PDB file of C-alpha atoms in Angstrom:
ATOM      1  CA  PRO A 629      12.783  -7.354 -31.776  1.00 76.00           C
ATOM      2  CA  PRO A 630       9.363  -7.583 -33.405  1.00 83.00           C
ATOM      3  CA  SER A 631       8.071  -5.011 -30.912  1.00 79.00           C
ATOM      4  CA  LEU A 632       9.494  -2.379 -28.594  1.00 77.00           C
ATOM      5  CA  ALA A 633       6.571  -2.697 -26.187  1.00 78.00           C
ATOM      6  CA  THR A 634       7.681  -2.850 -22.567  1.00 77.00           C
ATOM      7  CA  ALA A 635       7.146  -5.923 -20.446  1.00 78.00           C
ATOM      8  CA  PRO A 636       3.914  -5.811 -18.447  1.00 85.00           C
ATOM      9  CA  ARG A 637       3.845  -5.333 -14.686  1.00 89.00           C
ATOM     10  CA  PRO A 638       3.637  -8.795 -13.023  1.00 92.00           C
ATOM     11  CA  SER A 639       0.104  -9.455 -11.762  1.00 94.00           C
ATOM     12  CA  PRO A 640      -0.149 -13.083 -10.565  1.00 96.00           C
ATOM     13  CA  LYS A 641      -3.552 -14.391  -9.459  1.00 97.00           C
ATOM     14  CA  PRO A 642      -3.079 -17.442  -7.229  1.00 97.00           C
ATOM     15  CA  PRO A 643      -6.197 -19.375  -6.184  1.00 97.00           C
ATOM     16  CA  VAL A 644      -7.836 -18.085  -3.017  1.00 96.00           C
ATOM     17  CA  ALA A 645      -6.969 -21.318  -1.191  1.00 96.00           C
ATOM     18  CA  ALA A 646      -3.269 -20.544  -1.725  1.00 97.00           C
ATOM     19  CA  ARG A 647      -3.476 -16.991  -0.400  1.00 97.00           C
ATOM     20  CA  PRO A 648      -2.173 -16.325   3.137  1.00 96.00           C
ATOM     21  CA  THR A 649      -4.604 -16.634   6.030  1.00 96.00           C
ATOM     22  CA  LYS A 650      -2.239 -15.091   8.568  1.00 97.00           C
ATOM     23  CA  LEU A 651      -0.740 -11.628   8.072  1.00 97.00           C
ATOM     24  CA  SER A 652       1.533  -9.627  10.347  1.00 97.00           C
ATOM     25  CA  VAL A 653       1.222  -5.853  10.510  1.00 96.00           C
ATOM     26  CA  THR A 654       4.407  -5.626   8.424  1.00 93.00           C
ATOM     27  CA  ASP A 655       2.881  -8.029   5.872  1.00 95.00           C
ATOM     28  CA  VAL A 656      -0.042  -5.603   5.548  1.00 96.00           C
ATOM     29  CA  GLU A 657       2.385  -2.836   4.625  1.00 93.00           C
ATOM     30  CA  LYS A 658       3.748  -5.054   1.841  1.00 93.00           C
ATOM     31  CA  LEU A 659       0.207  -5.782   0.668  1.00 95.00           C
ATOM     32  CA  VAL A 660      -0.454  -2.053   0.398  1.00 93.00           C
ATOM     33  CA  ARG A 661       2.840  -0.969  -1.164  1.00 92.00           C
ATOM     34  CA  ASP A 662       4.068  -4.020  -3.089  1.00 93.00           C
ATOM     35  CA  PRO A 663       1.619  -6.974  -3.159  1.00 95.00           C
ATOM     36  CA  TYR A 664       3.982  -8.969  -5.391  1.00 95.00           C
ATOM     37  CA  ALA A 665       6.574  -9.005  -2.578  1.00 94.00           C
ATOM     38  CA  LEU A 666       4.006 -10.596  -0.271  1.00 95.00           C
ATOM     39  CA  TYR A 667       3.014 -13.057  -3.007  1.00 96.00           C
ATOM     40  CA  ALA A 668       6.621 -14.154  -3.506  1.00 96.00           C
ATOM     41  CA  ARG A 669       7.238 -14.593   0.218  1.00 94.00           C
ATOM     42  CA  ARG A 670       3.945 -15.993   1.470  1.00 94.00           C
ATOM     43  CA  VAL A 671       2.437 -17.758  -1.572  1.00 96.00           C
ATOM     44  CA  LEU A 672       5.546 -19.004  -3.387  1.00 96.00           C
ATOM     45  CA  GLY A 673       7.491 -19.439  -0.136  1.00 94.00           C
ATOM     46  CA  LEU A 674      10.589 -17.660  -1.452  1.00 94.00           C
ATOM     47  CA  SER A 675      13.144 -15.885   0.700  1.00 89.00           C
ATOM     48  CA  ARG A 676      16.226 -13.920  -0.221  1.00 83.00           C
ATOM     49  CA  LEU A 677      19.523 -15.791  -0.245  1.00 80.00           C
ATOM     50  CA  GLU A 678      22.296 -13.678   1.224  1.00 72.00           C
ATOM     51  CA  ARG A 679      25.376 -13.254  -0.926  1.00 70.00           C
ATOM     52  CA  PRO A 680      28.696 -14.474   0.512  1.00 68.00           C
ATOM     53  CA  ASP A 681      29.931 -10.856   0.631  1.00 61.00           C
ATOM     54  CA  GLU A 682      26.658  -9.449   2.011  1.00 59.00           C
ATOM     55  CA  ARG A 683      27.089  -6.458   4.319  1.00 63.00           C
ATOM     56  CA  ILE A 684      25.339  -7.092   7.615  1.00 60.00           C
ATOM     57  CA  ASP A 685      25.551  -3.537   8.953  1.00 68.00           C
ATOM     58  CA  ALA A 686      21.859  -2.571   8.736  1.00 70.00           C
ATOM     59  CA  ARG A 687      20.465  -5.964   9.744  1.00 75.00           C
ATOM     60  CA  ALA A 688      22.883  -6.417  12.640  1.00 80.00           C
ATOM     61  CA  ARG A 689      22.323  -2.873  13.875  1.00 84.00           C
ATOM     62  CA  GLY A 690      18.543  -3.237  13.841  1.00 86.00           C
ATOM     63  CA  THR A 691      18.631  -6.547  15.710  1.00 88.00           C
ATOM     64  CA  ALA A 692      21.113  -5.180  18.248  1.00 90.00           C
ATOM     65  CA  ILE A 693      19.049  -2.070  18.993  1.00 91.00           C
ATOM     66  CA  HIS A 694      15.926  -4.145  19.664  1.00 91.00           C
ATOM     67  CA  SER A 695      17.875  -6.587  21.824  1.00 93.00           C
ATOM     68  CA  ALA A 696      19.503  -3.801  23.862  1.00 94.00           C
ATOM     69  CA  PHE A 697      16.185  -2.032  24.484  1.00 93.00           C
ATOM     70  CA  GLU A 698      14.550  -5.280  25.585  1.00 93.00           C
ATOM     71  CA  ALA A 699      17.373  -6.150  27.994  1.00 94.00           C
ATOM     72  CA  LEU A 700      17.563  -2.597  29.394  1.00 94.00           C
ATOM     73  CA  ALA A 701      13.816  -2.585  30.105  1.00 92.00           C
ATOM     74  CA  ALA A 702      14.176  -5.834  32.052  1.00 91.00           C
ATOM     75  CA  GLU A 703      17.085  -4.454  34.091  1.00 93.00           C
ATOM     76  CA  TRP A 704      15.856  -0.891  34.585  1.00 92.00           C
ATOM     77  CA  ALA A 705      14.505  -1.284  38.130  1.00 89.00           C
ATOM     78  CA  GLU A 706      17.877  -2.583  39.320  1.00 90.00           C
ATOM     79  CA  LEU A 707      20.036   0.018  37.553  1.00 90.00           C
ATOM     80  CA  ALA A 708      21.550   3.053  39.216  1.00 88.00           C
ATOM     81  CA  PRO A 709      20.438   6.250  37.407  1.00 79.00           C
ATOM     82  CA  ASP A 710      23.961   7.043  36.229  1.00 90.00           C
ATOM     83  CA  ALA A 711      24.628   3.491  34.992  1.00 94.00           C
ATOM     84  CA  ALA A 712      21.923   3.253  32.319  1.00 94.00           C
ATOM     85  CA  ALA A 713      23.876   4.898  29.505  1.00 95.00           C
ATOM     86  CA  ALA A 714      26.920   2.648  29.847  1.00 96.00           C
ATOM     87  CA  ARG A 715      24.711  -0.410  30.299  1.00 96.00           C
ATOM     88  CA  PHE A 716      22.816   0.260  27.067  1.00 95.00           C
ATOM     89  CA  ALA A 717      26.094   0.716  25.188  1.00 95.00           C
ATOM     90  CA  THR A 718      27.376  -2.614  26.579  1.00 96.00           C
ATOM     91  CA  LEU A 719      24.149  -4.449  25.739  1.00 95.00           C
ATOM     92  CA  TYR A 720      24.221  -3.008  22.224  1.00 93.00           C
ATOM     93  CA  MET A 721      27.826  -4.028  21.550  1.00 94.00           C
ATOM     94  CA  ASP A 722      27.233  -7.503  23.009  1.00 94.00           C
ATOM     95  CA  ALA A 723      24.239  -7.929  20.699  1.00 92.00           C
ATOM     96  CA  LEU A 724      26.338  -6.880  17.694  1.00 91.00           C
ATOM     97  CA  ARG A 725      28.946  -9.494  18.573  1.00 91.00           C
ATOM     98  CA  ALA A 726      26.202 -12.092  18.870  1.00 90.00           C
ATOM     99  CA  GLU A 727      25.236 -11.194  15.293  1.00 83.00           C
ATOM    100  CA  ALA A 728      28.824 -11.942  14.200  1.00 81.00           C
ATOM    101  CA  ALA A 729      29.441  -8.305  13.265  1.00 80.00           C
ATOM    102  CA  PRO A 730      32.907  -7.795  11.717  1.00 81.00           C
ATOM    103  CA  GLU A 731      35.632  -5.974  13.649  1.00 83.00           C
ATOM    104  CA  ALA A 732      35.456  -2.941  11.373  1.00 81.00           C
ATOM    105  CA  LEU A 733      31.790  -2.494  12.214  1.00 81.00           C
ATOM    106  CA  LEU A 734      32.401  -3.018  15.938  1.00 88.00           C
ATOM    107  CA  ALA A 735      35.119  -0.365  15.996  1.00 88.00           C
ATOM    108  CA  ARG A 736      32.845   2.176  14.348  1.00 86.00           C
ATOM    109  CA  GLU A 737      29.815   1.280  16.436  1.00 88.00           C
ATOM    110  CA  ALA A 738      31.645   1.558  19.766  1.00 91.00           C
ATOM    111  CA  VAL A 739      31.632   5.355  19.523  1.00 91.00           C
ATOM    112  CA  LEU A 740      28.044   5.463  18.280  1.00 91.00           C
ATOM    113  CA  ALA A 741      26.946   3.086  21.056  1.00 93.00           C
ATOM    114  CA  GLU A 742      28.274   5.468  23.713  1.00 94.00           C
ATOM    115  CA  ARG A 743      26.350   8.397  22.250  1.00 94.00           C
ATOM    116  CA  ALA A 744      23.227   6.296  21.718  1.00 94.00           C
ATOM    117  CA  GLY A 745      23.425   5.060  25.311  1.00 95.00           C
ATOM    118  CA  ALA A 746      23.472   8.599  26.685  1.00 95.00           C
ATOM    119  CA  TRP A 747      20.395   9.520  24.650  1.00 95.00           C
ATOM    120  CA  VAL A 748      18.512   6.327  25.524  1.00 95.00           C
ATOM    121  CA  ALA A 749      19.176   6.864  29.244  1.00 94.00           C
ATOM    122  CA  GLN A 750      17.623  10.341  29.027  1.00 94.00           C
ATOM    123  CA  MET A 751      14.658   9.042  27.032  1.00 93.00           C
ATOM    124  CA  GLU A 752      14.010   6.159  29.444  1.00 92.00           C
ATOM    125  CA  THR A 753      14.213   8.438  32.469  1.00 92.00           C
ATOM    126  CA  ALA A 754      11.737  10.878  30.927  1.00 92.00           C
ATOM    127  CA  ARG A 755       9.279   8.177  29.814  1.00 91.00           C
ATOM    128  CA  ARG A 756       9.322   6.463  33.217  1.00 90.00           C
ATOM    129  CA  ARG A 757       8.480   9.563  35.265  1.00 89.00           C
ATOM    130  CA  ASP A 758       4.798   8.540  35.291  1.00 86.00           C
ATOM    131  CA  ARG A 759       5.784   5.006  36.388  1.00 89.00           C
ATOM    132  CA  PRO A 760       4.288   3.133  33.429  1.00 91.00           C
ATOM    133  CA  THR A 761       4.126  -0.637  33.238  1.00 92.00           C
ATOM    134  CA  VAL A 762       6.537  -1.441  30.401  1.00 93.00           C
ATOM    135  CA  LEU A 763       6.011  -4.546  28.276  1.00 94.00           C
ATOM    136  CA  VAL A 764       8.431  -5.493  25.476  1.00 93.00           C
ATOM    137  CA  GLU A 765       8.117  -7.811  22.471  1.00 93.00           C
ATOM    138  CA  GLN A 766       4.427  -8.492  23.102  1.00 95.00           C
ATOM    139  CA  ALA A 767       2.676 -10.853  20.672  1.00 96.00           C
ATOM    140  CA  GLY A 768      -0.923 -10.131  19.680  1.00 96.00           C
ATOM    141  CA  GLU A 769      -3.453 -11.337  17.138  1.00 96.00           C
ATOM    142  CA  LEU A 770      -6.953 -10.543  15.926  1.00 97.00           C
ATOM    143  CA  LYS A 771      -9.269 -12.670  13.793  1.00 97.00           C
ATOM    144  CA  LEU A 772     -10.690 -10.835  10.769  1.00 96.00           C
ATOM    145  CA  GLY A 773     -12.937 -13.296   8.960  1.00 94.00           C
ATOM    146  CA  GLU A 774     -10.732 -15.942   7.363  1.00 95.00           C
ATOM    147  CA  VAL A 775      -7.517 -14.006   8.047  1.00 97.00           C
ATOM    148  CA  THR A 776      -5.685 -13.580  11.343  1.00 97.00           C
ATOM    149  CA  LEU A 777      -3.796 -10.322  11.897  1.00 98.00           C
ATOM    150  CA  THR A 778      -0.693 -10.688  14.068  1.00 97.00           C
ATOM    151  CA  CYS A 779       1.921  -8.373  15.496  1.00 96.00           C
ATOM    152  CA  ARG A 780       4.849  -8.276  17.873  1.00 95.00           C
ATOM    153  CA  ALA A 781       4.931  -4.885  19.560  1.00 95.00           C
ATOM    154  CA  ASP A 782       8.439  -3.622  20.347  1.00 94.00           C
ATOM    155  CA  ARG A 783       7.173  -1.826  23.444  1.00 95.00           C
ATOM    156  CA  LEU A 784       3.860  -1.130  25.175  1.00 96.00           C
ATOM    157  CA  GLU A 785       3.590   1.351  28.051  1.00 95.00           C
ATOM    158  CA  LEU A 786       0.535   1.164  30.320  1.00 95.00           C
ATOM    159  CA  VAL A 787      -0.034   4.578  31.898  1.00 91.00           C
ATOM    160  CA  ASP A 788      -3.145   6.466  33.053  1.00 87.00           C
ATOM    161  CA  GLY A 789      -5.510   3.844  31.637  1.00 89.00           C
ATOM    162  CA  ALA A 790      -4.056   4.059  28.116  1.00 94.00           C
ATOM    163  CA  VAL A 791      -1.355   2.105  26.302  1.00 96.00           C
ATOM    164  CA  ASN A 792       1.432   3.836  24.396  1.00 96.00           C
ATOM    165  CA  VAL A 793       2.811   1.910  21.408  1.00 96.00           C
ATOM    166  CA  LEU A 794       6.499   2.381  20.545  1.00 96.00           C
ATOM    167  CA  ASP A 795       8.394   0.989  17.582  1.00 95.00           C
ATOM    168  CA  PHE A 796      12.204   1.096  17.498  1.00 93.00           C
ATOM    169  CA  LYS A 797      14.013   2.020  14.284  1.00 90.00           C
ATOM    170  CA  THR A 798      17.608   2.505  13.208  1.00 84.00           C
ATOM    171  CA  GLY A 799      16.759   3.918   9.780  1.00 83.00           C
ATOM    172  CA  ARG A 800      14.056   6.057   8.235  1.00 85.00           C
ATOM    173  CA  VAL A 801      10.717   6.324  10.016  1.00 89.00           C
ATOM    174  CA  PRO A 802       7.381   6.683   8.179  1.00 89.00           C
ATOM    175  CA  THR A 803       5.977  10.174   7.762  1.00 88.00           C
ATOM    176  CA  ARG A 804       2.664  11.241   9.217  1.00 88.00           C
ATOM    177  CA  LYS A 805       1.243  11.379   5.688  1.00 89.00           C
ATOM    178  CA  GLU A 806       2.243   7.759   5.018  1.00 90.00           C
ATOM    179  CA  ILE A 807       0.472   6.691   8.201  1.00 91.00           C
ATOM    180  CA  GLU A 808      -2.684   8.695   7.506  1.00 88.00           C
ATOM    181  CA  LEU A 809      -2.913   7.401   3.925  1.00 88.00           C
ATOM    182  CA  GLY A 810      -2.492   3.810   5.068  1.00 89.00           C
ATOM    183  CA  PHE A 811       0.917   3.151   3.495  1.00 91.00           C
ATOM    184  CA  SER A 812       2.548   2.569   6.914  1.00 91.00           C
ATOM    185  CA  PRO A 813      -0.189   0.919   9.004  1.00 94.00           C
ATOM    186  CA  GLN A 814       2.015  -0.875  11.533  1.00 95.00           C
ATOM    187  CA  LEU A 815       1.415   1.382  14.562  1.00 96.00           C
ATOM    188  CA  PRO A 816      -2.304   2.067  13.889  1.00 96.00           C
ATOM    189  CA  LEU A 817      -2.996  -1.650  13.398  1.00 97.00           C
ATOM    190  CA  THR A 818      -1.147  -2.465  16.630  1.00 97.00           C
ATOM    191  CA  ALA A 819      -3.374   0.114  18.334  1.00 97.00           C
ATOM    192  CA  ALA A 820      -6.409  -1.572  16.734  1.00 97.00           C
ATOM    193  CA  LEU A 821      -5.345  -4.899  18.267  1.00 97.00           C
ATOM    194  CA  LEU A 822      -5.169  -3.163  21.646  1.00 96.00           C
ATOM    195  CA  MET A 823      -8.666  -1.719  21.256  1.00 96.00           C
ATOM    196  CA  HIS A 824     -10.176  -5.069  20.256  1.00 97.00           C
ATOM    197  CA  GLY A 825      -8.480  -7.242  22.881  1.00 96.00           C
ATOM    198  CA  GLY A 826      -5.800  -8.617  20.579  1.00 96.00           C
ATOM    199  CA  PHE A 827      -3.307  -8.843  23.461  1.00 96.00           C
ATOM    200  CA  PRO A 828      -4.914 -11.489  25.726  1.00 90.00           C
ATOM    201  CA  GLU A 829      -3.094 -10.487  28.910  1.00 88.00           C
ATOM    202  CA  LEU A 830      -4.233  -6.870  28.585  1.00 92.00           C
ATOM    203  CA  GLY A 831      -7.802  -7.174  27.340  1.00 92.00           C
ATOM    204  CA  PRO A 832      -9.377  -4.279  25.371  1.00 95.00           C
ATOM    205  CA  ARG A 833      -7.371  -1.098  25.973  1.00 95.00           C
ATOM    206  CA  ARG A 834      -7.443   2.517  24.886  1.00 95.00           C
ATOM    207  CA  PRO A 835      -4.395   3.483  22.784  1.00 95.00           C
ATOM    208  CA  GLY A 836      -2.291   6.434  23.849  1.00 95.00           C
ATOM    209  CA  GLU A 837       0.775   7.653  21.985  1.00 94.00           C
ATOM    210  CA  LEU A 838       1.838   6.012  18.752  1.00 96.00           C
ATOM    211  CA  ALA A 839       5.541   6.741  18.446  1.00 95.00           C
ATOM    212  CA  TYR A 840       8.673   5.781  16.577  1.00 95.00           C
ATOM    213  CA  VAL A 841      11.972   5.802  18.448  1.00 94.00           C
ATOM    214  CA  ARG A 842      14.908   6.137  16.082  1.00 93.00           C
ATOM    215  CA  VAL A 843      18.375   5.473  17.520  1.00 92.00           C
ATOM    216  CA  SER A 844      21.551   5.913  15.489  1.00 87.00           C
ATOM    217  CA  GLY A 845      24.242   7.381  17.744  1.00 89.00           C
ATOM    218  CA  ARG A 846      24.932   9.934  15.034  1.00 88.00           C
ATOM    219  CA  GLU A 847      23.672  13.511  14.951  1.00 89.00           C
ATOM    220  CA  PRO A 848      21.158  13.503  16.503  1.00 91.00           C
ATOM    221  CA  ALA A 849      21.895  10.375  18.548  1.00 91.00           C
ATOM    222  CA  GLY A 850      18.197   9.581  18.783  1.00 92.00           C
ATOM    223  CA  VAL A 851      14.787  10.980  17.928  1.00 92.00           C
ATOM    224  CA  GLU A 852      11.391  10.314  19.447  1.00 92.00           C
ATOM    225  CA  ASP A 853       8.700  10.863  16.804  1.00 91.00           C
ATOM    226  CA  VAL A 854       5.203  10.832  18.313  1.00 90.00           C
ATOM    227  CA  ARG A 855       2.832  10.371  15.388  1.00 90.00           C
ATOM    228  CA  SER A 856      -0.463  10.598  17.318  1.00 88.00           C
ATOM    229  CA  ASP A 857      -1.833  10.879  20.813  1.00 85.00           C
ATOM    230  CA  GLY A 858      -4.984   9.846  22.659  1.00 81.00           C
ATOM    231  CA  ALA A 859      -8.280  10.137  20.767  1.00 84.00           C
ATOM    232  CA  GLU A 860      -6.440  10.639  17.473  1.00 93.00           C
ATOM    233  CA  SER A 861      -4.729   7.256  17.917  1.00 95.00           C
ATOM    234  CA  ALA A 862      -8.100   5.543  18.251  1.00 95.00           C
ATOM    235  CA  ILE A 863      -9.323   7.193  15.041  1.00 95.00           C
ATOM    236  CA  LEU A 864      -6.181   6.156  13.151  1.00 95.00           C
ATOM    237  CA  ALA A 865      -6.556   2.623  14.523  1.00 96.00           C
ATOM    238  CA  GLU A 866     -10.166   2.200  13.407  1.00 96.00           C
ATOM    239  CA  THR A 867      -9.431   3.762  10.021  1.00 95.00           C
ATOM    240  CA  ALA A 868      -6.495   1.394   9.471  1.00 96.00           C
ATOM    241  CA  LEU A 869      -8.550  -1.607  10.567  1.00 97.00           C
ATOM    242  CA  GLN A 870     -11.404  -0.747   8.205  1.00 96.00           C
ATOM    243  CA  GLY A 871      -8.879  -0.206   5.413  1.00 96.00           C
ATOM    244  CA  LEU A 872      -7.457  -3.660   6.081  1.00 97.00           C
ATOM    245  CA  ARG A 873     -10.926  -5.250   6.059  1.00 97.00           C
ATOM    246  CA  ASP A 874     -11.580  -3.657   2.660  1.00 96.00           C
ATOM    247  CA  LEU A 875      -8.194  -4.866   1.412  1.00 96.00           C
ATOM    248  CA  LEU A 876      -8.863  -8.416   2.589  1.00 97.00           C
ATOM    249  CA  ASP A 877     -12.241  -8.381   0.840  1.00 97.00           C
ATOM    250  CA  ARG A 878     -10.460  -7.460  -2.401  1.00 96.00           C
ATOM    251  CA  TYR A 879      -7.910 -10.259  -2.091  1.00 97.00           C
ATOM    252  CA  ALA A 880     -10.638 -12.789  -1.304  1.00 97.00           C
ATOM    253  CA  ASP A 881     -11.577 -12.415  -4.979  1.00 97.00           C
ATOM    254  CA  PRO A 882      -9.597 -14.850  -7.179  1.00 97.00           C
ATOM    255  CA  ALA A 883      -9.517 -12.188  -9.906  1.00 97.00           C
ATOM    256  CA  GLU A 884      -7.570  -9.753  -7.708  1.00 97.00           C
ATOM    257  CA  PRO A 885      -3.864  -9.866  -8.703  1.00 97.00           C
ATOM    258  CA  TYR A 886      -0.779  -9.353  -6.552  1.00 97.00           C
ATOM    259  CA  ARG A 887       0.764  -6.538  -8.602  1.00 94.00           C
ATOM    260  CA  SER A 888       4.354  -5.410  -8.251  1.00 92.00           C
ATOM    261  CA  ARG A 889       4.974  -1.958  -6.753  1.00 88.00           C
ATOM    262  CA  THR A 890       1.436  -0.592  -6.696  1.00 86.00           C
ATOM    263  CA  ALA A 891       2.556   2.593  -4.941  1.00 77.00           C
ATOM    264  CA  PRO A 892       5.951   3.554  -6.425  1.00 63.00           C
ATOM    265  CA  ARG A 893       5.811   7.057  -4.956  1.00 60.00           C
ATOM    266  CA  PHE A 894       5.804   5.554  -1.473  1.00 56.00           C
ATOM    267  CA  GLN A 895       8.393   2.857  -2.192  1.00 56.00           C
ATOM    268  CA  SER A 896      11.874   3.005  -0.782  1.00 53.00           C
ATOM    269  CA  GLU A 897      14.452   4.004  -3.387  1.00 49.00           C
ATOM    270  CA  ARG A 898      16.431   0.931  -2.423  1.00 54.00           C
ATOM    271  CA  MET A 899      15.454  -2.116  -4.459  1.00 61.00           C
ATOM    272  CA  SER A 900      13.394  -4.621  -2.529  1.00 76.00           C
ATOM    273  CA  ASP A 901      14.229  -8.308  -2.260  1.00 83.00           C
ATOM    274  CA  THR A 902      11.727  -9.210  -5.014  1.00 89.00           C
ATOM    275  CA  ASP A 903      12.321  -6.418  -7.538  1.00 89.00           C
ATOM    276  CA  HIS A 904      14.709  -8.550  -9.588  1.00 88.00           C
ATOM    277  CA  LEU A 905      12.230 -11.429  -9.606  1.00 90.00           C
ATOM    278  CA  ALA A 906       9.485  -9.028 -10.717  1.00 91.00           C
ATOM    279  CA  ARG A 907      11.869  -7.626 -13.386  1.00 89.00           C
ATOM    280  CA  VAL A 908      10.938  -4.112 -12.264  1.00 88.00           C
ATOM    281  CA  ARG A 909      13.509  -2.355 -14.428  1.00 86.00           C
ATOM    282  CA  GLU A 910      11.893  -3.785 -17.570  1.00 85.00           C
ATOM    283  CA  TRP A 911       8.525  -2.135 -17.026  1.00 86.00           C
ATOM    284  CA  SER A 912       8.701   0.479 -14.261  1.00 78.00           C
ATOM    285  CA  ALA A 913       9.998   3.428 -16.323  1.00 63.00           C
ATOM    286  CA  ALA A 914       7.099   3.236 -18.743  1.00 48.00           C
ATOM    287  CA  ASP A 915       4.625   2.403 -15.987  1.00 48.00           C
ATOM    288  CA  GLU A 916       5.678   5.150 -13.577  1.00 48.00           C
ATOM    289  CA  GLY A 917       2.761   7.377 -14.486  1.00 47.00           C
ATOM    290  CA  GLU A 918       0.187   4.708 -13.687  1.00 47.00           C
ATOM    291  CA  GLU A 919       0.525   4.840  -9.917  1.00 45.00           C
ATOM    292  CA  GLU A 920      -2.608   3.614  -8.197  1.00 43.00           C
TER     293      GLU A 920
END
């Protein structure tokens, strides 16, 4: 070739009128870590096409865990204390079947579901000792200038005048450092919506615990990672909200590009849905030292 110069990092600059005016809390994480991924999905309107031989393990498992938690919360008051574990396992397996999980996956998950159910029953019993009001899959939104921030909270617990925010995971959970640096703003931004009346039925509320609940059925079967509590949650929430306002101000400028992988150190090692489109392998090795 005439030159061995590497391809440049994609940096599209769509007109402001074409930029999204509604962002979910997970969209904000994309905007922080990989703006190009948000550009491809929300500006170009592209979505990943699943291959015919696509493995559905991770997707099906994540959907099933959320579905089982939601159903168990609705049934909890009617359940006998010793029936919760088996009920969660049944709800989980039923949800996997509804996702058309293959028989090989169902056989493997049956054992994991039993172990996960036992752990979930213990967790639910412990968390309900203070008799919280439990709300699941709650939709909220908050207007920030021309952009509306939205979220769907996996679980909110109203107890002692505060609201705990829980997010269910089947895979890796963000570290405390990622949250504090703004690379995983989902829980703090949900807390910010609570503080500013973003959940209409609740009104302005003080955030309590911000926690991830990871359930796998493996060893350990589940982990409850509380990332902040009380006054610290409010500080994280306001910090995340101000960070988002600053970010939105930047992207209101037509000269601000949607770069690919702006924070490679905080990216998952697994390729994202848009890495091939962004031709990451052509430029990332040479660009690795230019992390922003």
